[in-house]
Amino acid sequence: MTVTTNWQTQPQEIFAMGPIVPVLVIENIEDAVPIANALIAGGINVLEVTLRTDNALQVISEIASKIPSAMVGAGTVTNPETFQQVVDAGAKFAISPGLTKELLEAAKASTVPLIPGIASISELMTGIDCGYDHFKFFPAEAIGGAKAIKSISGPFPNITFCPTGGINQDNMGNYLSLKNVACIGGSWLVPDDAVANKDWHRITEITKAAVEASKQFV
């Protein structure tokens, strides 16, 4: 069941939009739209802009206002204050690296969905108690990888994950082949040197290759 009827988009809808969610660290505002367009041209429409740069909120606003077809969300949301900031910037969803009850409750009262991050069974149970059933599993490779997520499906068969952290085209199949994984997050689609050289075509080609490779697992 969904956590709240106030959310304009439900987490399962976001998870179903594609098997790969690019995790974006965008320094320069002028790169925001070209990167987003390059990813969309490669077949990906869901974009996670992390709050790891000074310009992150402006980047989200830029993409949201200029590419309304993009499902742009915010990553690295850690408290109710930053959650409200990303909502105000135009984010259509938020993702957190971990969870607190304060953040979970703030998101439940919003129109924008939160996908909380978990790294332990206890955190997962806290999220479930608050009504959530779609989670980020982070940092995936460092905390047991696909084997850990597969084990969780036993006691928690109705929980769906988007694992992130250390995932790339070489190992994404380990995750996407699991029944409790709907999509994965990764940063390899947008290499730093491609951005520095403004080689948007390269990003599109990397994205196309990743999307094509993912089809055998979903």
Tab-separated table of C-alpha atoms in Angstrom:
chain	number	residue	atom	x	y	z
A	1	MET	CA	0.000	0.000	0.000
A	2	THR	CA	1.134	3.551	-0.589
A	3	VAL	CA	2.112	5.690	2.355
A	4	THR	CA	-0.130	8.656	1.586
A	5	THR	CA	-2.704	9.758	-0.953
A	6	ASN	CA	-1.260	13.305	-0.878
A	7	TRP	CA	1.717	12.330	-3.019
A	8	GLN	CA	1.321	13.467	-6.622
A	9	THR	CA	3.450	10.555	-7.806
A	10	GLN	CA	3.858	7.243	-6.027
A	11	PRO	CA	7.273	5.609	-5.493
A	12	GLN	CA	6.258	2.514	-7.451
A	13	GLU	CA	5.524	4.722	-10.454
A	14	ILE	CA	8.998	6.269	-10.249
A	15	PHE	CA	10.652	2.867	-9.838
A	16	ALA	CA	8.735	1.578	-12.870
A	17	MET	CA	9.898	4.365	-15.199
A	18	GLY	CA	13.180	2.637	-15.936
A	19	PRO	CA	15.735	0.219	-14.506
A	20	ILE	CA	18.508	2.817	-14.040
A	21	VAL	CA	18.410	6.068	-12.093
A	22	PRO	CA	21.459	8.253	-12.772
A	23	VAL	CA	22.936	9.739	-9.602
A	24	LEU	CA	24.061	13.209	-10.627
A	25	VAL	CA	26.596	15.505	-8.995
A	26	ILE	CA	26.350	18.668	-11.099
A	27	GLU	CA	28.673	21.547	-10.212
A	28	ASN	CA	27.725	24.094	-12.862
A	29	ILE	CA	24.174	25.262	-13.473
A	30	GLU	CA	24.818	25.661	-17.212
A	31	ASP	CA	25.545	21.928	-17.471
A	32	ALA	CA	22.199	20.905	-15.958
A	33	VAL	CA	19.969	20.996	-19.033
A	34	PRO	CA	22.546	19.507	-21.458
A	35	ILE	CA	23.207	16.595	-19.086
A	36	ALA	CA	19.500	15.987	-18.593
A	37	ASN	CA	18.842	16.114	-22.331
A	38	ALA	CA	21.739	13.738	-23.001
A	39	LEU	CA	20.337	11.203	-20.527
A	40	ILE	CA	16.826	11.522	-21.904
A	41	ALA	CA	18.162	11.018	-25.439
A	42	GLY	CA	19.774	7.821	-24.183
A	43	GLY	CA	16.482	6.485	-22.851
A	44	ILE	CA	16.414	7.577	-19.203
A	45	ASN	CA	13.814	9.977	-17.840
A	46	VAL	CA	14.253	9.723	-14.047
A	47	LEU	CA	17.100	11.875	-12.741
A	48	GLU	CA	18.449	12.122	-9.192
A	49	VAL	CA	20.337	15.349	-8.550
A	50	THR	CA	22.269	14.990	-5.309
A	51	LEU	CA	22.596	17.851	-2.847
A	52	ARG	CA	26.375	17.535	-2.837
A	53	THR	CA	27.136	20.832	-4.563
A	54	ASP	CA	26.438	24.461	-3.758
A	55	ASN	CA	24.320	24.814	-6.893
A	56	ALA	CA	22.249	21.650	-6.490
A	57	LEU	CA	18.940	23.388	-5.733
A	58	GLN	CA	19.383	25.701	-8.721
A	59	VAL	CA	20.259	22.707	-10.906
A	60	ILE	CA	17.018	21.003	-9.873
A	61	SER	CA	15.048	24.174	-10.567
A	62	GLU	CA	16.718	24.579	-13.957
A	63	ILE	CA	15.858	21.057	-15.090
A	64	ALA	CA	12.343	21.161	-13.620
A	65	SER	CA	11.490	24.443	-15.326
A	66	LYS	CA	13.132	23.849	-18.697
A	67	ILE	CA	12.491	20.112	-19.162
A	68	PRO	CA	9.043	19.493	-17.638
A	69	SER	CA	8.959	15.972	-19.107
A	70	ALA	CA	11.920	14.957	-16.918
A	71	MET	CA	11.185	13.196	-13.637
A	72	VAL	CA	13.788	15.137	-11.685
A	73	GLY	CA	14.307	14.428	-8.021
A	74	ALA	CA	16.735	15.303	-5.259
A	75	GLY	CA	19.188	12.984	-3.579
A	76	THR	CA	21.085	13.351	-0.289
A	77	VAL	CA	18.028	14.823	1.448
A	78	THR	CA	18.759	14.401	5.161
A	79	ASN	CA	16.223	16.423	7.163
A	80	PRO	CA	12.810	18.122	6.923
A	81	GLU	CA	14.400	21.485	6.113
A	82	THR	CA	16.273	20.247	3.045
A	83	PHE	CA	13.234	18.217	2.039
A	84	GLN	CA	11.174	21.407	1.878
A	85	GLN	CA	13.937	23.180	-0.015
A	86	VAL	CA	13.979	20.559	-2.781
A	87	VAL	CA	10.191	20.624	-2.994
A	88	ASP	CA	10.325	24.403	-3.404
A	89	ALA	CA	12.999	23.983	-6.099
A	90	GLY	CA	10.680	21.795	-8.152
A	91	ALA	CA	11.849	18.288	-7.319
A	92	LYS	CA	9.239	15.647	-8.109
A	93	PHE	CA	10.641	13.190	-5.572
A	94	ALA	CA	13.297	13.046	-2.849
A	95	ILE	CA	15.771	10.356	-1.878
A	96	SER	CA	17.606	10.190	1.432
A	97	PRO	CA	20.813	8.268	2.248
A	98	GLY	CA	19.302	7.217	5.575
A	99	LEU	CA	16.176	7.925	7.563
A	100	THR	CA	14.893	9.607	10.691
A	101	LYS	CA	11.354	9.606	11.990
A	102	GLU	CA	11.273	13.392	11.585
A	103	LEU	CA	12.104	13.146	7.896
A	104	LEU	CA	9.660	10.290	7.311
A	105	GLU	CA	6.823	12.206	8.943
A	106	ALA	CA	7.621	15.445	7.105
A	107	ALA	CA	7.505	13.638	3.788
A	108	LYS	CA	4.210	11.971	4.608
A	109	ALA	CA	2.656	15.424	4.976
A	110	SER	CA	3.979	16.583	1.603
A	111	THR	CA	2.754	16.182	-1.970
A	112	VAL	CA	6.213	14.963	-3.034
A	113	PRO	CA	7.239	11.354	-2.309
A	114	LEU	CA	10.294	10.336	-0.318
A	115	ILE	CA	12.326	7.230	-1.015
A	116	PRO	CA	14.229	6.736	2.243
A	117	GLY	CA	17.599	5.053	2.391
A	118	ILE	CA	18.331	2.107	4.654
A	119	ALA	CA	21.474	0.150	5.498
A	120	SER	CA	20.081	-2.145	8.207
A	121	ILE	CA	17.051	-4.235	9.072
A	122	SER	CA	16.283	-1.941	12.019
A	123	GLU	CA	16.143	1.099	9.729
A	124	LEU	CA	13.950	-0.840	7.332
A	125	MET	CA	11.550	-1.729	10.136
A	126	THR	CA	11.395	1.925	11.211
A	127	GLY	CA	10.434	2.904	7.674
A	128	ILE	CA	7.845	0.155	7.419
A	129	ASP	CA	6.314	1.241	10.735
A	130	CYS	CA	5.832	4.703	9.199
A	131	GLY	CA	4.051	3.198	6.200
A	132	TYR	CA	6.832	3.094	3.609
A	133	ASP	CA	7.440	0.138	1.303
A	134	HIS	CA	9.898	1.497	-1.309
A	135	PHE	CA	13.456	2.144	-0.162
A	136	LYS	CA	16.940	3.023	-1.327
A	137	PHE	CA	19.531	0.412	-0.246
A	138	PHE	CA	22.738	2.339	0.399
A	139	PRO	CA	25.708	1.977	0.167
A	140	ALA	CA	24.813	-1.243	-1.615
A	141	GLU	CA	28.161	-2.843	-2.468
A	142	ALA	CA	29.705	-1.880	0.872
A	143	ILE	CA	26.943	-3.466	2.981
A	144	GLY	CA	26.587	-6.855	1.360
A	145	GLY	CA	25.457	-6.099	-2.173
A	146	ALA	CA	22.928	-8.225	-4.005
A	147	LYS	CA	23.248	-11.103	-1.540
A	148	ALA	CA	22.122	-8.856	1.307
A	149	ILE	CA	19.104	-7.575	-0.608
A	150	LYS	CA	18.131	-11.095	-1.650
A	151	SER	CA	18.213	-12.189	1.999
A	152	ILE	CA	15.914	-9.342	3.011
A	153	SER	CA	13.208	-10.587	0.640
A	154	GLY	CA	12.561	-13.520	2.982
A	155	PRO	CA	11.180	-11.686	6.031
A	156	PHE	CA	10.084	-8.650	4.006
A	157	PRO	CA	8.593	-9.973	0.747
A	158	ASN	CA	6.528	-6.842	0.017
A	159	ILE	CA	9.402	-4.357	0.150
A	160	THR	CA	10.954	-2.966	-3.034
A	161	PHE	CA	14.448	-1.521	-3.337
A	162	CYS	CA	16.531	0.783	-5.491
A	163	PRO	CA	20.098	-0.084	-4.482
A	164	THR	CA	22.771	2.571	-4.951
A	165	GLY	CA	26.471	2.742	-4.176
A	166	GLY	CA	29.219	0.992	-6.100
A	167	ILE	CA	26.884	-0.175	-8.863
A	168	ASN	CA	27.864	-0.006	-12.514
A	169	GLN	CA	27.123	-1.697	-15.810
A	170	ASP	CA	29.308	-4.691	-14.910
A	171	ASN	CA	27.441	-5.618	-11.724
A	172	MET	CA	23.976	-4.120	-12.191
A	173	GLY	CA	22.601	-7.474	-13.357
A	174	ASN	CA	23.278	-8.947	-9.910
A	175	TYR	CA	20.712	-6.499	-8.556
A	176	LEU	CA	18.202	-6.132	-11.385
A	177	SER	CA	17.701	-9.900	-11.506
A	178	LEU	CA	16.325	-9.867	-7.942
A	179	LYS	CA	12.558	-9.849	-7.502
A	180	ASN	CA	12.672	-7.193	-4.763
A	181	VAL	CA	14.763	-4.764	-6.847
A	182	ALA	CA	12.900	-2.537	-9.309
A	183	CYS	CA	15.777	-0.284	-10.370
A	184	ILE	CA	19.334	0.662	-9.494
A	185	GLY	CA	21.109	3.986	-9.026
A	186	GLY	CA	24.510	4.747	-10.503
A	187	SER	CA	26.844	7.590	-11.343
A	188	TRP	CA	28.799	5.938	-14.171
A	189	LEU	CA	26.458	7.258	-16.869
A	190	VAL	CA	27.869	10.778	-16.509
A	191	PRO	CA	31.689	10.623	-16.324
A	192	ASP	CA	33.437	13.702	-14.960
A	193	ASP	CA	35.627	14.053	-18.040
A	194	ALA	CA	32.609	13.955	-20.354
A	195	VAL	CA	31.078	16.843	-18.435
A	196	ALA	CA	34.353	18.756	-18.372
A	197	ASN	CA	34.630	18.366	-22.151
A	198	LYS	CA	30.911	19.000	-22.642
A	199	ASP	CA	30.761	15.731	-24.540
A	200	TRP	CA	27.017	15.275	-24.228
A	201	HIS	CA	26.931	12.747	-27.081
A	202	ARG	CA	29.200	10.437	-25.086
A	203	ILE	CA	26.791	10.546	-22.140
A	204	THR	CA	23.950	9.634	-24.484
A	205	GLU	CA	25.910	6.688	-25.893
A	206	ILE	CA	26.862	5.408	-22.424
A	207	THR	CA	23.224	5.686	-21.398
A	208	LYS	CA	21.972	3.853	-24.472
A	209	ALA	CA	24.423	1.013	-23.830
A	210	ALA	CA	23.385	0.731	-20.184
A	211	VAL	CA	19.683	0.740	-20.981
A	212	GLU	CA	20.165	-1.915	-23.642
A	213	ALA	CA	22.258	-4.072	-21.311
A	214	SER	CA	19.635	-3.813	-18.573
A	215	LYS	CA	16.924	-5.318	-20.755
A	216	GLN	CA	18.197	-8.850	-20.219
A	217	PHE	CA	17.525	-8.565	-16.503
A	218	VAL	CA	14.125	-6.867	-16.360
